[in-house]
Structure formats: structure tokens, C-alpha cells
Short mmCIF file of C-alpha atoms in Angstrom, two decimals:
data_model
loop_
_atom_site.label_atom_id
_atom_site.label_comp_id
_atom_site.label_asym_id
_atom_site.label_seq_id
_atom_site.Cartn_x
_atom_site.Cartn_y
_atom_site.Cartn_z
CA GLN A 1 96.02 124.75 102.56
CA LYS A 2 94.33 121.40 103.16
CA GLU A 3 94.96 118.77 100.49
CA VAL A 4 91.27 117.95 100.11
CA GLU A 5 88.63 120.47 101.17
CA GLN A 6 84.93 120.01 101.71
CA ASN A 7 82.26 122.15 103.32
CA SER A 8 81.40 120.40 106.57
CA GLY A 9 77.70 121.30 106.33
CA PRO A 10 75.20 120.23 107.29
CA LEU A 11 73.67 120.47 103.85
CA SER A 12 69.92 120.20 104.23
CA VAL A 13 67.71 119.34 101.27
CA PRO A 14 64.05 118.29 101.05
CA GLU A 15 63.15 114.77 100.00
CA GLY A 16 63.09 114.43 96.22
CA ALA A 17 65.47 117.33 95.61
CA ILE A 18 68.96 117.23 94.12
CA ALA A 19 71.80 117.32 96.65
CA SER A 20 75.06 118.82 95.39
CA LEU A 21 78.26 118.05 97.26
CA ASN A 22 81.54 119.72 96.37
CA CYS A 23 85.22 119.02 96.89
CA THR A 24 88.43 120.76 95.88
CA TYR A 25 91.93 119.33 95.97
CA SER A 26 95.30 120.99 96.01
CA ASP A 27 97.64 118.60 94.19
CA ARG A 28 97.36 119.08 90.47
CA VAL A 29 98.79 115.62 89.71
CA SER A 30 95.96 113.81 91.52
CA GLN A 31 94.49 111.18 89.22
CA SER A 32 91.88 109.13 91.04
CA PHE A 33 88.86 110.54 92.83
CA PHE A 34 86.32 108.83 95.02
CA TRP A 35 83.17 109.52 96.96
CA TYR A 36 82.45 107.51 100.08
CA ARG A 37 79.27 107.55 102.15
CA GLN A 38 79.60 107.09 105.90
CA TYR A 39 76.65 106.58 108.18
CA SER A 40 77.11 107.51 111.83
CA GLY A 41 79.11 104.83 113.64
CA LYS A 42 79.81 102.90 110.43
CA SER A 43 82.77 102.62 108.09
CA PRO A 44 83.04 104.45 104.74
CA GLU A 45 81.28 102.80 101.79
CA LEU A 46 82.52 103.48 98.27
CA ILE A 47 79.73 104.87 96.11
CA MET A 48 81.50 106.49 93.13
CA SER A 49 84.91 106.62 91.52
CA ILE A 50 85.94 108.91 88.67
CA TYR A 51 89.22 109.13 86.80
CA SER A 52 88.71 111.44 83.79
CA ASN A 53 87.17 114.85 83.22
CA GLY A 54 83.42 114.99 82.76
CA ASP A 55 80.45 113.26 84.29
CA LYS A 56 79.95 109.70 85.45
CA GLU A 57 76.47 108.49 86.31
CA ASP A 58 75.43 105.50 88.40
CA GLY A 59 71.77 105.32 89.30
CA ARG A 60 70.81 108.42 91.26
CA PHE A 61 74.45 109.45 91.67
CA THR A 62 76.51 111.57 89.26
CA ALA A 63 80.16 112.40 89.86
CA GLN A 64 81.66 115.35 88.03
CA LEU A 65 85.38 116.00 87.62
CA ASN A 66 87.12 119.15 86.41
CA LYS A 67 90.87 118.70 86.66
CA ALA A 68 91.64 122.20 85.37
CA SER A 69 89.70 123.68 88.27
CA GLN A 70 90.79 120.89 90.67
CA TYR A 71 87.20 120.29 91.55
CA VAL A 72 85.08 117.17 91.96
CA SER A 73 81.41 117.03 92.86
CA LEU A 74 78.69 114.53 93.63
CA LEU A 75 75.05 115.03 92.68
CA ILE A 76 72.35 112.92 94.29
CA ARG A 77 69.06 113.05 92.43
CA ASP A 78 65.69 112.34 94.06
CA SER A 79 67.28 112.53 97.51
CA GLN A 80 65.84 110.16 100.11
CA PRO A 81 66.00 110.33 103.92
CA SER A 82 68.18 107.20 103.72
CA ASP A 83 70.79 109.31 101.91
CA SER A 84 71.34 111.29 105.12
CA ALA A 85 74.99 110.60 105.96
CA THR A 86 78.44 112.13 105.78
CA TYR A 87 79.95 112.10 102.29
CA LEU A 88 83.71 111.86 102.10
CA CYS A 89 85.72 113.00 99.12
CA ALA A 90 88.99 111.13 98.67
CA VAL A 91 91.88 111.59 96.28
CA ILE A 92 94.87 109.46 95.33
CA ILE A 93 98.09 111.22 94.48
CA PRO A 94 100.15 108.99 92.18
CA THR A 95 102.99 108.12 94.51
CA GLY A 96 103.90 104.53 95.29
CA ARG A 97 101.67 104.18 98.30
CA ARG A 98 98.37 104.83 96.49
CA ALA A 99 96.73 105.73 99.76
CA LEU A 100 93.63 107.85 100.00
CA THR A 101 93.74 111.44 101.22
CA PHE A 102 90.35 112.34 102.62
CA GLY A 103 88.46 115.54 103.08
CA SER A 104 86.73 116.10 106.39
CA GLY A 105 83.35 115.23 104.88
CA THR A 106 80.03 116.97 104.25
CA ARG A 107 77.07 116.00 106.37
CA LEU A 108 73.90 115.69 104.30
CA GLN A 109 70.45 115.82 105.85
CA VAL A 110 67.46 114.93 103.68
CA GLN A 111 64.26 116.22 105.22
CA PRO A 112 61.14 114.05 104.72
CA GLU B 1 82.60 85.50 104.46
CA THR B 2 83.09 88.25 101.87
CA GLY B 3 84.75 91.66 101.70
CA VAL B 4 86.91 93.01 104.49
CA THR B 5 86.36 91.87 108.06
CA GLN B 6 87.78 93.30 111.28
CA THR B 7 87.86 91.97 114.82
CA PRO B 8 87.11 92.95 117.46
CA ARG B 9 84.44 95.49 116.59
CA HIS B 10 84.76 97.19 119.96
CA LEU B 11 87.71 97.27 122.34
CA VAL B 12 88.23 98.95 125.68
CA MET B 13 91.74 98.84 127.10
CA GLY B 14 93.82 100.42 129.80
CA MET B 15 96.99 102.34 129.07
CA THR B 16 99.17 99.43 130.24
CA ASN B 17 97.40 96.73 128.25
CA LYS B 18 98.59 95.03 125.08
CA LYS B 19 95.99 94.14 122.48
CA SER B 20 95.82 93.40 118.76
CA LEU B 21 93.39 94.34 116.01
CA LYS B 22 92.87 91.91 113.16
CA CYS B 23 91.85 92.53 109.57
CA GLU B 24 91.14 89.94 106.89
CA GLN B 25 90.24 90.56 103.27
CA HIS B 26 88.51 88.02 101.02
CA LEU B 27 88.82 90.05 97.81
CA GLY B 28 92.12 88.70 96.48
CA HIS B 29 93.71 92.12 96.86
CA ASN B 30 97.42 92.78 97.25
CA ALA B 31 97.48 96.02 99.22
CA MET B 32 96.18 96.63 102.73
CA TYR B 33 95.94 99.78 104.79
CA TRP B 34 95.32 100.97 108.34
CA TYR B 35 93.51 104.27 108.79
CA LYS B 36 92.53 106.12 111.96
CA GLN B 37 89.37 108.17 112.31
CA SER B 38 89.14 110.44 115.34
CA ALA B 39 86.17 112.57 116.24
CA LYS B 40 85.89 115.70 114.10
CA LYS B 41 89.07 114.89 112.13
CA PRO B 42 89.52 113.52 108.61
CA LEU B 43 90.51 109.93 108.12
CA GLU B 44 94.27 109.60 108.55
CA LEU B 45 96.50 107.04 106.87
CA MET B 46 98.66 105.04 109.29
CA PHE B 47 100.32 102.18 107.38
CA VAL B 48 100.41 100.69 103.89
CA TYR B 49 101.37 97.16 102.91
CA ASN B 50 101.88 95.96 99.35
CA PHE B 51 102.41 92.23 98.83
CA LYS B 52 103.13 91.87 102.57
CA GLU B 53 105.83 94.57 102.52
CA GLN B 54 105.35 97.79 104.45
CA THR B 55 105.61 100.68 102.00
CA GLU B 56 104.39 103.51 104.19
CA ASN B 57 104.54 104.48 107.85
CA ASN B 58 102.84 107.84 108.14
CA SER B 59 104.85 108.98 111.19
CA VAL B 60 102.87 106.72 113.48
CA PRO B 61 104.09 106.40 117.11
CA SER B 62 105.86 103.15 117.91
CA ARG B 63 103.13 102.13 120.36
CA PHE B 64 101.28 101.06 117.18
CA SER B 65 103.00 98.09 115.53
CA PRO B 66 101.60 96.61 112.30
CA GLU B 67 102.11 93.08 111.04
CA CYS B 68 101.20 91.61 107.66
CA PRO B 69 101.91 87.86 107.52
CA ASN B 70 100.30 87.44 104.08
CA SER B 71 98.29 89.43 101.54
CA SER B 72 94.99 88.53 103.21
CA HIS B 73 95.73 89.37 106.82
CA LEU B 74 96.79 92.52 108.60
CA PHE B 75 97.24 93.12 112.30
CA LEU B 76 97.74 96.21 114.42
CA HIS B 77 99.43 95.50 117.74
CA LEU B 78 98.75 98.05 120.45
CA HIS B 79 100.72 98.69 123.63
CA THR B 80 100.92 101.49 126.19
CA LEU B 81 98.35 103.56 124.36
CA GLN B 82 97.15 106.98 125.46
CA PRO B 83 93.54 108.16 125.88
CA GLU B 84 93.97 110.34 122.79
CA ASP B 85 94.45 107.16 120.77
CA SER B 86 90.77 106.40 121.24
CA ALA B 87 89.30 106.34 117.74
CA LEU B 88 87.78 104.19 115.01
CA TYR B 89 90.52 102.09 113.38
CA LEU B 90 89.74 101.12 109.82
CA CYS B 91 91.35 98.54 107.60
CA ALA B 92 91.08 98.78 103.82
CA SER B 93 92.25 96.72 100.88
CA ARG B 94 92.94 97.55 97.24
CA GLY B 95 93.27 95.41 94.15
CA GLY B 96 95.89 95.75 91.46
CA GLY B 97 95.82 97.51 88.11
CA ASP B 98 95.16 101.15 87.33
CA TYR B 99 91.99 101.42 89.38
CA ASN B 100 92.71 102.34 92.96
CA GLU B 101 89.38 101.58 94.57
CA GLN B 102 89.76 100.79 98.25
CA PHE B 103 87.23 98.93 100.30
CA PHE B 104 86.93 99.33 104.04
CA GLY B 105 86.17 96.90 106.79
CA PRO B 106 83.62 97.75 109.50
CA GLY B 107 86.27 99.16 111.82
CA THR B 108 87.27 98.63 115.43
CA ARG B 109 86.00 101.23 117.90
CA LEU B 110 88.85 101.59 120.41
CA THR B 111 88.53 103.27 123.79
CA VAL B 112 91.66 103.78 125.90
CA LEU B 113 90.97 104.45 129.55
#
């Protein structure tokens, strides 16, 4: 079983719709969860971090965490063509290294 | 200059060459990382440095040799690479405290001929 799993997509949504991106993780002791956006040929850009169960909102983005189900999601409201990118879910397992374990990413396409 | 910078942005090298990648962070962070991103594979951790000390080598072949002279600079020395080492090499840094947010540099696109 992969440590962090994401559907590779592509997920296609029309402009103005809500895009829902999902991620599951295998290690129950994971504590820190992140969503990165990566445009083609560019490096990952941190867009959301979440540390406790529930929802966290920042502008058009909402991250949702459910530790009991080992599930984290990202909602993008009013999706724009500029949101078209690969979204990477990343998890930190609380060992000394505090390095990120990434999923393979979900490619989002927002259709104008 | 702000954030995390990496040079060069693009590098083409032969299998017998020796080259170095450089990373510099201007965020006052104490931890620095090298990651590798190959086509169609998840980002993979290579090395971790905390306060200039290497705390993780994720089973990386010895043809990759990291160096961290201080908390702001990180190098990756390359020698006798293989074509399968062609990838995007990303540097990241992280601040202290309980929040583990990591910020990436723009990456070096490496092609090994």
C-alpha cells in the first residue's frame, strides 16, 4: 500500500464549479498535512496546510481533515482555468527528519 | 532576493562529467532538503539537513553527494551520473517550531546524456 494515495485524474470541472480533490494516507500517526499546486514545468507551491480535524478555509480553498478515516481533501470553489495544475497531497510522519511524503498528484483541468 | 533559489535552472551533462547544484534560502530556516522528481513518479526525498547536519540519506546512490556549509546553503555534487538520473531536482527549506511547512525552490532540470 502506498503511503499517500491520490487519484491521478485528470479531474475535469467547468469554470465556476467546485473541484474536489481527495487524498488518503496509510500511517495513522501522521500529524501534518499539506496541499501543493504544481504547474507543468514548475516547482510545487504550498497552498494549504492543516493540522487538526475539521475544515480550514483560505479564500477559495478549503482543506478538510478526518484523521479517523485517514483522509484529507481540498475543495476549490469558483474554479478558474488558472487553477488547472497538478495538486500534490503531502504528509509528515512525526519522525526526526520531518520530510514530506508525497502522493503522485491529481491533475485538475478547469474548462472555460 | 527572497525565498528559496536554485542554480542552475537547467543542466545538461555527460555521464563522465562532474557538476554541482546550488540552493540558497533567504527565509532564516534551519532545515534544508533535496528532493527528486522524475516523470510520472511522486516526489522522492533524497537528503535532509538540520542545522547543517545530515539527518537523512534516503538510500541515495553515492554518485550524489550533498554538502551543507551553513543553514542557508545546500549543494548537491554530481558525478558519473546515469541517464535515468535525469529529473527535476528540488530544494526545500523548513522553519522551526511545530509547523512543518516546507517551501520549494524553482528546481534544476537535469538531463544526463
